[in-house]
PDB file of C-alpha atoms in Angstrom:
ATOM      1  CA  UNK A  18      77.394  51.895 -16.547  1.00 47.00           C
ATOM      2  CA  UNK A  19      73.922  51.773 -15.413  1.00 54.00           C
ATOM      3  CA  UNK A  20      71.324  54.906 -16.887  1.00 66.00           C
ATOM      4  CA  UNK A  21      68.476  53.743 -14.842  1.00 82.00           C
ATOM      5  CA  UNK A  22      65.444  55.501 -14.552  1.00 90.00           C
ATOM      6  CA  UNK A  23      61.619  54.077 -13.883  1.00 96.00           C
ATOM      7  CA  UNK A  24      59.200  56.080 -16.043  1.00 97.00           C
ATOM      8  CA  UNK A  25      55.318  55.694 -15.383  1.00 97.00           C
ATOM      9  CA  UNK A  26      53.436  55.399 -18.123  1.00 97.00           C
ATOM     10  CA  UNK A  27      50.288  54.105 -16.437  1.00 96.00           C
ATOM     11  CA  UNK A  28      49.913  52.807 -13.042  1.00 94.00           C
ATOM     12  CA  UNK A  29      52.196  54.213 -10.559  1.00 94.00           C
ATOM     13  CA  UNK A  30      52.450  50.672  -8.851  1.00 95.00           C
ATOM     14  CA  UNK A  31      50.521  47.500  -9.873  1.00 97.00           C
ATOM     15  CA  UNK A  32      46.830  47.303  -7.866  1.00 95.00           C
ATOM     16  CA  UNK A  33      48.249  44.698  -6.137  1.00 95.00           C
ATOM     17  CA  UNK A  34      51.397  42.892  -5.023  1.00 97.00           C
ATOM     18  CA  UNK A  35      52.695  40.556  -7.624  1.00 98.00           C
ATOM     19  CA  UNK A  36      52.531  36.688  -6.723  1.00 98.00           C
ATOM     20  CA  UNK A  37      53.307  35.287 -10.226  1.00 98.00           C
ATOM     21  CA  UNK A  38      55.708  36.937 -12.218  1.00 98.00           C
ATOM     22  CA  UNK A  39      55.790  36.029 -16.262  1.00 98.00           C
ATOM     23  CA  UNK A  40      59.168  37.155 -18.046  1.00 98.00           C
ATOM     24  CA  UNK A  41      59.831  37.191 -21.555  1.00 97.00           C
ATOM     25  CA  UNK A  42      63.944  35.830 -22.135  1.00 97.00           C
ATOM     26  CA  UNK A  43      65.255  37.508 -25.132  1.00 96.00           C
ATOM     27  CA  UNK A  44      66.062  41.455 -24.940  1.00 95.00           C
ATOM     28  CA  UNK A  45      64.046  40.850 -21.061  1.00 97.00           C
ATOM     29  CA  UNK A  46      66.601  38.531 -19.466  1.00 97.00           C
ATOM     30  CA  UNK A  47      69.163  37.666 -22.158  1.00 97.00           C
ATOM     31  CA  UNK A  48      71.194  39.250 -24.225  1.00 97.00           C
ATOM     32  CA  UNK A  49      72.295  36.135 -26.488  1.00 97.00           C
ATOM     33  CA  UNK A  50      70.330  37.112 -29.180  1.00 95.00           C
ATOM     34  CA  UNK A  51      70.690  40.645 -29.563  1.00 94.00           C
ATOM     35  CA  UNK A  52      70.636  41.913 -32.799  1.00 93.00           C
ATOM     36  CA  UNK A  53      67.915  39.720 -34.251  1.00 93.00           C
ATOM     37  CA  UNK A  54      65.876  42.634 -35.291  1.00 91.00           C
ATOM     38  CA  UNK A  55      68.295  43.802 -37.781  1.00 94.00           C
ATOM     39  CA  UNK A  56      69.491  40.784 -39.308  1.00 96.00           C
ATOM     40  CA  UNK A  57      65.772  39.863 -39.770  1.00 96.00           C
ATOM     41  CA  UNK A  58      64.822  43.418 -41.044  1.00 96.00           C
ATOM     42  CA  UNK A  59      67.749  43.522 -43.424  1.00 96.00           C
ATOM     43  CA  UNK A  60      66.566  40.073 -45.079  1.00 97.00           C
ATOM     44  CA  UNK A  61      63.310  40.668 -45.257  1.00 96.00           C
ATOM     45  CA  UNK A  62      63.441  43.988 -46.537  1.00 96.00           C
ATOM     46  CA  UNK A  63      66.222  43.062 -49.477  1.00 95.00           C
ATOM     47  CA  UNK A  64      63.742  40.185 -50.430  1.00 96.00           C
ATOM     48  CA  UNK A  65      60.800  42.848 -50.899  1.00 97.00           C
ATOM     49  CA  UNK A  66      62.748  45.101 -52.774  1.00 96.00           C
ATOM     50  CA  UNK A  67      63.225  42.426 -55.408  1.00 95.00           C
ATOM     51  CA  UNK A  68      58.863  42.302 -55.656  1.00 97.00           C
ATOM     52  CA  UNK A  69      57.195  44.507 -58.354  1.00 96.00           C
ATOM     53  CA  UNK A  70      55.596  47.134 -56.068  1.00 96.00           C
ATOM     54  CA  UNK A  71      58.909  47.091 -53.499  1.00 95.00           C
ATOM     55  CA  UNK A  72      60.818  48.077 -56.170  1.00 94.00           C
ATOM     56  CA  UNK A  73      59.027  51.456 -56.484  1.00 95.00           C
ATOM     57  CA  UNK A  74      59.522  52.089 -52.920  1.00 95.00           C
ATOM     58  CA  UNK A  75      62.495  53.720 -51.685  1.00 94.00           C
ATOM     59  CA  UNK A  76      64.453  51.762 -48.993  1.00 91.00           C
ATOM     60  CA  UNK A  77      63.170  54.084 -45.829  1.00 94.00           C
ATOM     61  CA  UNK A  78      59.507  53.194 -47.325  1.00 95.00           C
ATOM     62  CA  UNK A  79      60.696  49.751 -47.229  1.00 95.00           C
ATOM     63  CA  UNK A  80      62.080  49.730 -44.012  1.00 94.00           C
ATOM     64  CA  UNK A  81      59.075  51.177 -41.887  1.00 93.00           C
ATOM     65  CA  UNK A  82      57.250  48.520 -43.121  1.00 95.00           C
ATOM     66  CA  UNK A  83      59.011  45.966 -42.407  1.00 95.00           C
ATOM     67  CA  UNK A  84      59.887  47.086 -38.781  1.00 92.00           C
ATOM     68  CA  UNK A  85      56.344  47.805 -38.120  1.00 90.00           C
ATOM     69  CA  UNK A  86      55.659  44.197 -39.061  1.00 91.00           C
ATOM     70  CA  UNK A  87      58.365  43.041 -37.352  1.00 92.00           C
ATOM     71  CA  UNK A  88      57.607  44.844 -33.891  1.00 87.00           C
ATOM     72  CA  UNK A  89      53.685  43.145 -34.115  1.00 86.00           C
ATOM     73  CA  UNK A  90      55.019  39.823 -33.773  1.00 89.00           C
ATOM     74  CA  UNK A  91      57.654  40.223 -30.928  1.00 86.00           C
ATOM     75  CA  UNK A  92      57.067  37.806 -28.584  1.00 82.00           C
ATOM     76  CA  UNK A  93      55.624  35.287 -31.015  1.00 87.00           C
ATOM     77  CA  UNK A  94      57.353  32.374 -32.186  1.00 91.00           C
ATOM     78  CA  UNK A  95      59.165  32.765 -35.038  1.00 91.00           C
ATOM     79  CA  UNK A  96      57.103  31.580 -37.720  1.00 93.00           C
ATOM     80  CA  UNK A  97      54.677  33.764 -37.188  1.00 93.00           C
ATOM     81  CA  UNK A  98      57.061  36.850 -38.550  1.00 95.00           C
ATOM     82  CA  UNK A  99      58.018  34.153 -41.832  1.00 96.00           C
ATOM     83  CA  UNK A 100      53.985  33.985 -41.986  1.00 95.00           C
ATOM     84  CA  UNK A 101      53.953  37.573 -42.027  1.00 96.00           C
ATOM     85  CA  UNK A 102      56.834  38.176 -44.493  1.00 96.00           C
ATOM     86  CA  UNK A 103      55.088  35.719 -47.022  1.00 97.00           C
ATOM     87  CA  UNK A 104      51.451  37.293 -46.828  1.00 96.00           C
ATOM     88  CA  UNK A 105      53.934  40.940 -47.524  1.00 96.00           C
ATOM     89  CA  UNK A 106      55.486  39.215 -51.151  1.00 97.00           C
ATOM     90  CA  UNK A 107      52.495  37.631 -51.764  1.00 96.00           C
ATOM     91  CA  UNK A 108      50.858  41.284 -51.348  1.00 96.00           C
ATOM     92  CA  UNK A 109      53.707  43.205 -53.320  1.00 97.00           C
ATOM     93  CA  UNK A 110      52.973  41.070 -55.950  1.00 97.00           C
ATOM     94  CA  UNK A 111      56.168  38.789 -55.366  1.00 96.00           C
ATOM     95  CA  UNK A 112      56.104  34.908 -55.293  1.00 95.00           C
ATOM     96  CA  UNK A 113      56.908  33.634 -51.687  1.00 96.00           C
ATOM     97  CA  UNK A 114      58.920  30.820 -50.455  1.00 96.00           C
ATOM     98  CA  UNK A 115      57.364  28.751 -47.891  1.00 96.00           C
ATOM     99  CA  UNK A 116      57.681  30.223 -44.335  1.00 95.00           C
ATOM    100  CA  UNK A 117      59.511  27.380 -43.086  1.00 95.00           C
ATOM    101  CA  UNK A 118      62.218  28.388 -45.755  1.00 97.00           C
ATOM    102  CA  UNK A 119      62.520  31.771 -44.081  1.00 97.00           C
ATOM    103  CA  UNK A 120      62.739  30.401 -40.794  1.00 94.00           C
ATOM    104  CA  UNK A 121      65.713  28.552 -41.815  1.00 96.00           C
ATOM    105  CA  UNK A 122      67.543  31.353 -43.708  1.00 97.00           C
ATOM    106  CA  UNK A 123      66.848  33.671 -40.800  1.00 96.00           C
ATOM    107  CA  UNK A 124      67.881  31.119 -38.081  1.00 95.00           C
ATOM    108  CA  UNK A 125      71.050  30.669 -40.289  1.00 96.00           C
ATOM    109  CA  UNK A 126      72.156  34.383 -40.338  1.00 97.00           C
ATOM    110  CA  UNK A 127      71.229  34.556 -36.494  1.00 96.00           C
ATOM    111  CA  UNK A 128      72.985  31.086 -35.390  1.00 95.00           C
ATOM    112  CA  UNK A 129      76.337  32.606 -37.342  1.00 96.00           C
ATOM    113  CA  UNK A 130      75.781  35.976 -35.444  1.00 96.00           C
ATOM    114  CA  UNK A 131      75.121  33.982 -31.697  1.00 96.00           C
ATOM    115  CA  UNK A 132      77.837  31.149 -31.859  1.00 97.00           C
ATOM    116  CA  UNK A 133      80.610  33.197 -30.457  1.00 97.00           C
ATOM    117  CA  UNK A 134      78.286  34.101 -27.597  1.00 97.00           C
ATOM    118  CA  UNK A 135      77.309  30.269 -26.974  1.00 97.00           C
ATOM    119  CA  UNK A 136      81.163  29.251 -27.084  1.00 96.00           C
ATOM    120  CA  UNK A 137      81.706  32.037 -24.649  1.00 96.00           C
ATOM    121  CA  UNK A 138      79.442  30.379 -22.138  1.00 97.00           C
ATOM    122  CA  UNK A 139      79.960  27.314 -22.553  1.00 96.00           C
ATOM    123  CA  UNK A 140      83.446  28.498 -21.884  1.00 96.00           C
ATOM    124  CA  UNK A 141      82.713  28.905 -18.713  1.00 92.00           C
ATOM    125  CA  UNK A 142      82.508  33.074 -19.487  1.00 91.00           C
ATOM    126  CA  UNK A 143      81.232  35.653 -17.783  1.00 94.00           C
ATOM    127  CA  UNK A 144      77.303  35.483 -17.548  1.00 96.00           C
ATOM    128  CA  UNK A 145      75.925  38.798 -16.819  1.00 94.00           C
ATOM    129  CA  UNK A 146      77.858  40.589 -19.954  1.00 94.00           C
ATOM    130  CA  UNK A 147      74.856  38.282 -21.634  1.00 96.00           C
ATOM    131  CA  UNK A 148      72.095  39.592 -19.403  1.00 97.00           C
ATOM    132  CA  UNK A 149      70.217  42.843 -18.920  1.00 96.00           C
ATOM    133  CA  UNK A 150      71.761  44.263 -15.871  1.00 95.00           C
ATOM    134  CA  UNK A 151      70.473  43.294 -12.554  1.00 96.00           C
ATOM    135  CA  UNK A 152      68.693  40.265 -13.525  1.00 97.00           C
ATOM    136  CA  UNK A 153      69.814  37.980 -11.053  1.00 98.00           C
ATOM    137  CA  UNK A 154      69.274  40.275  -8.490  1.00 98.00           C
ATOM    138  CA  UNK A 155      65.897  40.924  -9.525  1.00 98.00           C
ATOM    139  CA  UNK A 156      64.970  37.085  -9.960  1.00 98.00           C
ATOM    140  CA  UNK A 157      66.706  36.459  -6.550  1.00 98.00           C
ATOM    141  CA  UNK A 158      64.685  38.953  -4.652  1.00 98.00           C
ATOM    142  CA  UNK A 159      61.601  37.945  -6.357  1.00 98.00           C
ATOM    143  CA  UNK A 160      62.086  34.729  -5.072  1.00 98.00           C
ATOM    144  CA  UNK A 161      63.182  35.539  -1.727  1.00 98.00           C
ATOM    145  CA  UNK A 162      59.117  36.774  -1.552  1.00 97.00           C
ATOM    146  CA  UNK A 163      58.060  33.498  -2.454  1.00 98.00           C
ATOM    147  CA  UNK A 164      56.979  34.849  -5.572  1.00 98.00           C
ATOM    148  CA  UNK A 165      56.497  32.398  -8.070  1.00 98.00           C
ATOM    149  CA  UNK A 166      58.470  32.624 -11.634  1.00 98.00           C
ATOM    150  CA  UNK A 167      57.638  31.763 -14.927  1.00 98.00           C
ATOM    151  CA  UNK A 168      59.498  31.895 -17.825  1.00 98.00           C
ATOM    152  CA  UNK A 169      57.538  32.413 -21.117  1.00 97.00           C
ATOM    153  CA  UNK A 170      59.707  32.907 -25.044  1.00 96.00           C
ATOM    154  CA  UNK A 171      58.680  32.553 -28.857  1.00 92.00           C
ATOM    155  CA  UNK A 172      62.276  31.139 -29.304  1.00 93.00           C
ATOM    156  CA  UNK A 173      62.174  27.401 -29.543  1.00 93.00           C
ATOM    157  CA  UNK A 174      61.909  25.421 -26.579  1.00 95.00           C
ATOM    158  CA  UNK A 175      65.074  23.606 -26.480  1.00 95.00           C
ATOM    159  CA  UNK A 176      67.187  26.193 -27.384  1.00 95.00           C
ATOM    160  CA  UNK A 177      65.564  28.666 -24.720  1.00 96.00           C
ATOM    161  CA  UNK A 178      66.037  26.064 -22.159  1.00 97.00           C
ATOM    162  CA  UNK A 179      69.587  25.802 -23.203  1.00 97.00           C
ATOM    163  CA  UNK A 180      70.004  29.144 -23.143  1.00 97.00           C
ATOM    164  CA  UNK A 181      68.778  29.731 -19.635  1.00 98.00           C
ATOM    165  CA  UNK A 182      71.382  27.035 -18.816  1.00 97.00           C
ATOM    166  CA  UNK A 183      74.017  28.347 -19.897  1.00 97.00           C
ATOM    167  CA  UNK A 184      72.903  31.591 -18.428  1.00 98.00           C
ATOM    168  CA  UNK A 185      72.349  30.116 -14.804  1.00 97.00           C
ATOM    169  CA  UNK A 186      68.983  30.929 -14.358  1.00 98.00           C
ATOM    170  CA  UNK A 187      67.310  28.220 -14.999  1.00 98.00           C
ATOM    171  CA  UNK A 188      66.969  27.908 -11.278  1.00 98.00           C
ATOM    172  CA  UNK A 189      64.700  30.821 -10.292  1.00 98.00           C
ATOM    173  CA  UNK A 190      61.757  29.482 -12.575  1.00 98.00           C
ATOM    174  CA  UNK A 191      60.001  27.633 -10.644  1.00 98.00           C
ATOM    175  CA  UNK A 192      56.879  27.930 -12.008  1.00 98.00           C
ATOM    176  CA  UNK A 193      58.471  26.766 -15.573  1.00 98.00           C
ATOM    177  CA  UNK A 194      60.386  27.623 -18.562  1.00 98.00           C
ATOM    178  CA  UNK A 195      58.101  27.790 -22.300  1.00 97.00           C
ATOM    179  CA  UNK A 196      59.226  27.692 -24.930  1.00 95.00           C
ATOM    180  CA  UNK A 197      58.005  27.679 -28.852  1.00 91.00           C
ATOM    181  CA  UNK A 198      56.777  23.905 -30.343  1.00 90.00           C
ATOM    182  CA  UNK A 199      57.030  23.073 -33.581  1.00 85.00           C
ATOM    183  CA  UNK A 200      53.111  23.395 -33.727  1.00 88.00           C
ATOM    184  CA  UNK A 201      52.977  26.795 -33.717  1.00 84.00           C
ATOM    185  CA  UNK A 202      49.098  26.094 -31.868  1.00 88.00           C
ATOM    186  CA  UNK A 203      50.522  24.579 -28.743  1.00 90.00           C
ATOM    187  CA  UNK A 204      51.917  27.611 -27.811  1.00 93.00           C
ATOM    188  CA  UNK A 205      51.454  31.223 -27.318  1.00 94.00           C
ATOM    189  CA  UNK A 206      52.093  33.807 -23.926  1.00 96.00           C
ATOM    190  CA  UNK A 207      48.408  34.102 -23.863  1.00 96.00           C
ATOM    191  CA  UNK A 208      48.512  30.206 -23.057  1.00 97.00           C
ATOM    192  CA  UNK A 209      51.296  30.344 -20.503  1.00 97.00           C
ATOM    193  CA  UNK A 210      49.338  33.370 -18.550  1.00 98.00           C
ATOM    194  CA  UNK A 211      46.151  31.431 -18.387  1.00 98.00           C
ATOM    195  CA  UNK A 212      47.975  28.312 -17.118  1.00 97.00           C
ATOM    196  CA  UNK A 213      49.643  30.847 -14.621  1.00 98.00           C
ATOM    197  CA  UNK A 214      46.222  31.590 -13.268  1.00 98.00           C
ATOM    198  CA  UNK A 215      44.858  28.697 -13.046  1.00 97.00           C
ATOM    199  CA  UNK A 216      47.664  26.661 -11.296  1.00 95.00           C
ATOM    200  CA  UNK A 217      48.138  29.734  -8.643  1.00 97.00           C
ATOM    201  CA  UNK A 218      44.266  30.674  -8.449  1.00 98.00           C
ATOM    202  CA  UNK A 219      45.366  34.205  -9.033  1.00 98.00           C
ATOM    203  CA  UNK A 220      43.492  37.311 -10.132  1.00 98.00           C
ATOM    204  CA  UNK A 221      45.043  39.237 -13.562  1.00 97.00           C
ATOM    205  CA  UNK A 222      45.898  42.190 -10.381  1.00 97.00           C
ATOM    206  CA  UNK A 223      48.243  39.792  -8.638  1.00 98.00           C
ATOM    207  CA  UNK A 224      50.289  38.979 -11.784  1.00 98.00           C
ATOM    208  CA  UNK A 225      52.938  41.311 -13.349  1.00 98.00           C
ATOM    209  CA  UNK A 226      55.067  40.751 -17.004  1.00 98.00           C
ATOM    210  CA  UNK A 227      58.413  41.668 -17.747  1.00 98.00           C
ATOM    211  CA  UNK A 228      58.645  42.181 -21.574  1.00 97.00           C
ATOM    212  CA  UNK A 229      60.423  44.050 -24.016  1.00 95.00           C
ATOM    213  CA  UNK A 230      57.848  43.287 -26.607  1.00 91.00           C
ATOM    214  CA  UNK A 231      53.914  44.009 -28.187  1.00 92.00           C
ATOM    215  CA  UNK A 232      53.487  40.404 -27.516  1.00 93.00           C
ATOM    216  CA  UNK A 233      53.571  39.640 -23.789  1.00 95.00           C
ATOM    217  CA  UNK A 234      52.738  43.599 -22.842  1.00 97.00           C
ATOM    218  CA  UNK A 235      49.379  42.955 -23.841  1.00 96.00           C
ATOM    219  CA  UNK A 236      48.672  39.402 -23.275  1.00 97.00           C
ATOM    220  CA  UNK A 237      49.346  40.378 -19.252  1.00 98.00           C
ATOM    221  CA  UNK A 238      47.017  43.569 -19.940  1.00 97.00           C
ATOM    222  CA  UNK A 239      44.487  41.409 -21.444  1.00 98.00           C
ATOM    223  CA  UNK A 240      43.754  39.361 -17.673  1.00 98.00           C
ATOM    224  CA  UNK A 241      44.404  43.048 -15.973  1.00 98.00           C
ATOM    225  CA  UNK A 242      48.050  42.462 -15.322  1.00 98.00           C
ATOM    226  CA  UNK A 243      50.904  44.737 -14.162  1.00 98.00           C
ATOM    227  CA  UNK A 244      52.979  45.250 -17.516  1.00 98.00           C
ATOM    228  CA  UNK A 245      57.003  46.455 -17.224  1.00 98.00           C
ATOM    229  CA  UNK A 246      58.006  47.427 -20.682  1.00 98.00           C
ATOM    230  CA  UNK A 247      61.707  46.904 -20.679  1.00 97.00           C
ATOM    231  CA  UNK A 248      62.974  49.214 -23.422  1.00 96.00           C
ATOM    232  CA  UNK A 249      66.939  48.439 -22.781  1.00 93.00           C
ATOM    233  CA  UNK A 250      69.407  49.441 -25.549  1.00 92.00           C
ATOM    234  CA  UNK A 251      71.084  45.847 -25.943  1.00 92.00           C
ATOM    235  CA  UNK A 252      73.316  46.804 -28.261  1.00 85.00           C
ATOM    236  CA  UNK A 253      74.859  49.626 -26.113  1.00 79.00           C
ATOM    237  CA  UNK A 254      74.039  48.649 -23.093  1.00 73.00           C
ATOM    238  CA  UNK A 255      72.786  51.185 -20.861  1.00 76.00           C
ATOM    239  CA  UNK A 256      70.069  53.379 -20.960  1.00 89.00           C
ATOM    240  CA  UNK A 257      66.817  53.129 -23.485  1.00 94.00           C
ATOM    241  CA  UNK A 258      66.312  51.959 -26.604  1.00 93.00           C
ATOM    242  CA  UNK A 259      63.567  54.827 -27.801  1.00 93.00           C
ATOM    243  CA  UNK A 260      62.248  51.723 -30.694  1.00 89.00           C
ATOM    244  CA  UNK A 261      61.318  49.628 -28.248  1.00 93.00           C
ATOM    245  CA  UNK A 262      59.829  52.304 -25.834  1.00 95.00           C
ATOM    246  CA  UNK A 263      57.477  53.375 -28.075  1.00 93.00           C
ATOM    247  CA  UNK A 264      56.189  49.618 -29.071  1.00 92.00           C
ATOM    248  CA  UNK A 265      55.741  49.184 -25.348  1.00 96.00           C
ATOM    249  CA  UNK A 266      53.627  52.114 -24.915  1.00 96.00           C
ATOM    250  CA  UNK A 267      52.027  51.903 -27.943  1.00 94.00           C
ATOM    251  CA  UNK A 268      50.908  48.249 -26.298  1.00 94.00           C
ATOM    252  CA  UNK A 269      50.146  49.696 -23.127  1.00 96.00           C
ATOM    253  CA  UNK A 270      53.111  49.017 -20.925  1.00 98.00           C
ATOM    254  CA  UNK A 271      52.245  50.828 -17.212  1.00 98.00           C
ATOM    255  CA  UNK A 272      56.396  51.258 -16.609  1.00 98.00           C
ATOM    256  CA  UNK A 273      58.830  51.762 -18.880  1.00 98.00           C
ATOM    257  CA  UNK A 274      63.016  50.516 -17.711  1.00 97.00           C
ATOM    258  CA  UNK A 275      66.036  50.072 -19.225  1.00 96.00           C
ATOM    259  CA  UNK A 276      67.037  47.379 -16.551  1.00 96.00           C
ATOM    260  CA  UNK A 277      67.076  46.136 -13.178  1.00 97.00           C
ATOM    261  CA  UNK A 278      69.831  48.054 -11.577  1.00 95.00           C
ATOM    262  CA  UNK A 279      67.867  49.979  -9.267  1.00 95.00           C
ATOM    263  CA  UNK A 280      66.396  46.742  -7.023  1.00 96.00           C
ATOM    264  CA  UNK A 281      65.674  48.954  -4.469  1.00 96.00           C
ATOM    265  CA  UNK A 282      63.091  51.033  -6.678  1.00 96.00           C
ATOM    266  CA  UNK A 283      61.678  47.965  -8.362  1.00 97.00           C
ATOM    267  CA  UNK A 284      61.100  46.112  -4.768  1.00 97.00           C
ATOM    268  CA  UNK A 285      59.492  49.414  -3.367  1.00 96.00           C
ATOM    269  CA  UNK A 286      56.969  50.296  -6.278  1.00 96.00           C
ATOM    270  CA  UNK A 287      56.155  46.725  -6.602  1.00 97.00           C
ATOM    271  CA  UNK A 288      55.469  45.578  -2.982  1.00 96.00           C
ATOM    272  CA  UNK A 289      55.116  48.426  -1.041  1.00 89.00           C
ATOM    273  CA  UNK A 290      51.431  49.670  -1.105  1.00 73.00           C
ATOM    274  CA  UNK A 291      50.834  51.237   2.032  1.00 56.00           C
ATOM    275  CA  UNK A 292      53.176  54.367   0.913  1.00 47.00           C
TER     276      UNK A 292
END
């Protein structure tokens, strides 16, 4: 059951009607890979618990670290939080692996945690228990306004693509689906909004982001964007997840949502400017 509510943070409505939208996929439109967060704070906070100075620190200690790292590179590609877990051994006086290595043993915990979800849609299961609620709706009406859709993720390219396959939605993003590359340079949100500028001849005022992370919240703030934090409690469902509202505002979302169940709100404060 929906617990929808629009809280303003900043901006009451962006400065100007959106006609690119960016959105991020994981936590944003899917819900394939919820619970990444915790299977990637639990490993990396066992691992610095083994280093000389983590194993003065009490697990709480531990922990806040490691989430606070953690919620600095949502929206990045992966690597980028294995990058960051190194430098943190290296710092607590531990000797790292590589960061590839901790991409794999992360992306093996997380594949073993996903596959059910994958078999259930390529069962032919039902799609929206994997999505934030209202997403199709949303990306249906968006479209229906000729506004154009781009799809922007840190998870790797093929497997978002797949993903948004299996989801059905592949459809709506016209404007392209991005993915992460295997050289962690070619890619970035920052990119993707530039190239969304450029190909539309847009202002920053006539583009608005739909993230749940740091990442993509300020990247769209950066240009002068329209940012909508969406703080949705994946693993429950409904209502807000108060870790992720507080990244968002902390990164300067202007709205914060748990979901898209309320179209009529979302099309109103969006489009609407003469009110």
């Amino acid at each position: 059951m929906s617990t929808f509510s629009l809280e303003v943070i900043h901006a009451a409505r962006p400065a100007k009607p959106p006609k690119a939208v960016m959105f991020d996929f994981d936590g944003t439109v899917s819900l394939i890979r919820e619970g990444w967060q915790a299977i990637l704070l639990e490993m990396e906070t066992r691992l610095l618990e083994k280093t000389p100075r983590g194993h003065e620190m009490s697990k709480d200690e531990l922990a806040k670290i490691v989430t606070r790292q953690i919620e600095l590179n949502i929206g990045k590609q992966t690597i980028y939080q294995c990058v960051s877990l190194a430098d943190r051994m290296r710092e607590f006086g531990g000797e790292p692996e590589t960061a590839e290595a901790y991409l794999a043993e992360y992306e093996r915990r997380l594949n073993e945690r996903i596959a059910p979800r994958l078999e259930h849609l390529r069962r032919d299961g039902d799609r929206k228990m994997l999505m934030i609620p209202g997403t199709v709706e949303l990306l249906q009406a968006l479209r229906r306004r000729g506004v154009r859709l781009y799809l922007a993720s840190g998870t790797e390219d093929g497997a978002l693509k797949e993903d948004a396959r299996l989801l059905g939605v592949t459809e709506y993003f016209d404007g392209g689906i991005y993915g992460g590359q295997k050289d962690p340079s070619q890619f970035s949100k920052a990119m993707i909004v530039d190239k969304i500028l450029r190909e539309n001849n847009l202002t920053g005022e006539e583009l608005t982001g739909f993230g749940d992370g740091h990442t993509e919240t300020v990247d769209v703030r950066a240009v002068g964007g329209f940012t909508v934090g969406v703080a949705s409690d994946e693993q429950h469902g409904a209502g807000i997840d108060a870790w992720k509202r507080r990244q968002l505002i902390d990164a300067g979302a202007d709205w914060i949502i748990p979901d898209y169940t309320n179209l009529a709100v979302l099309e109103d404060r969006l489009f609407n400017h003469g009110c």
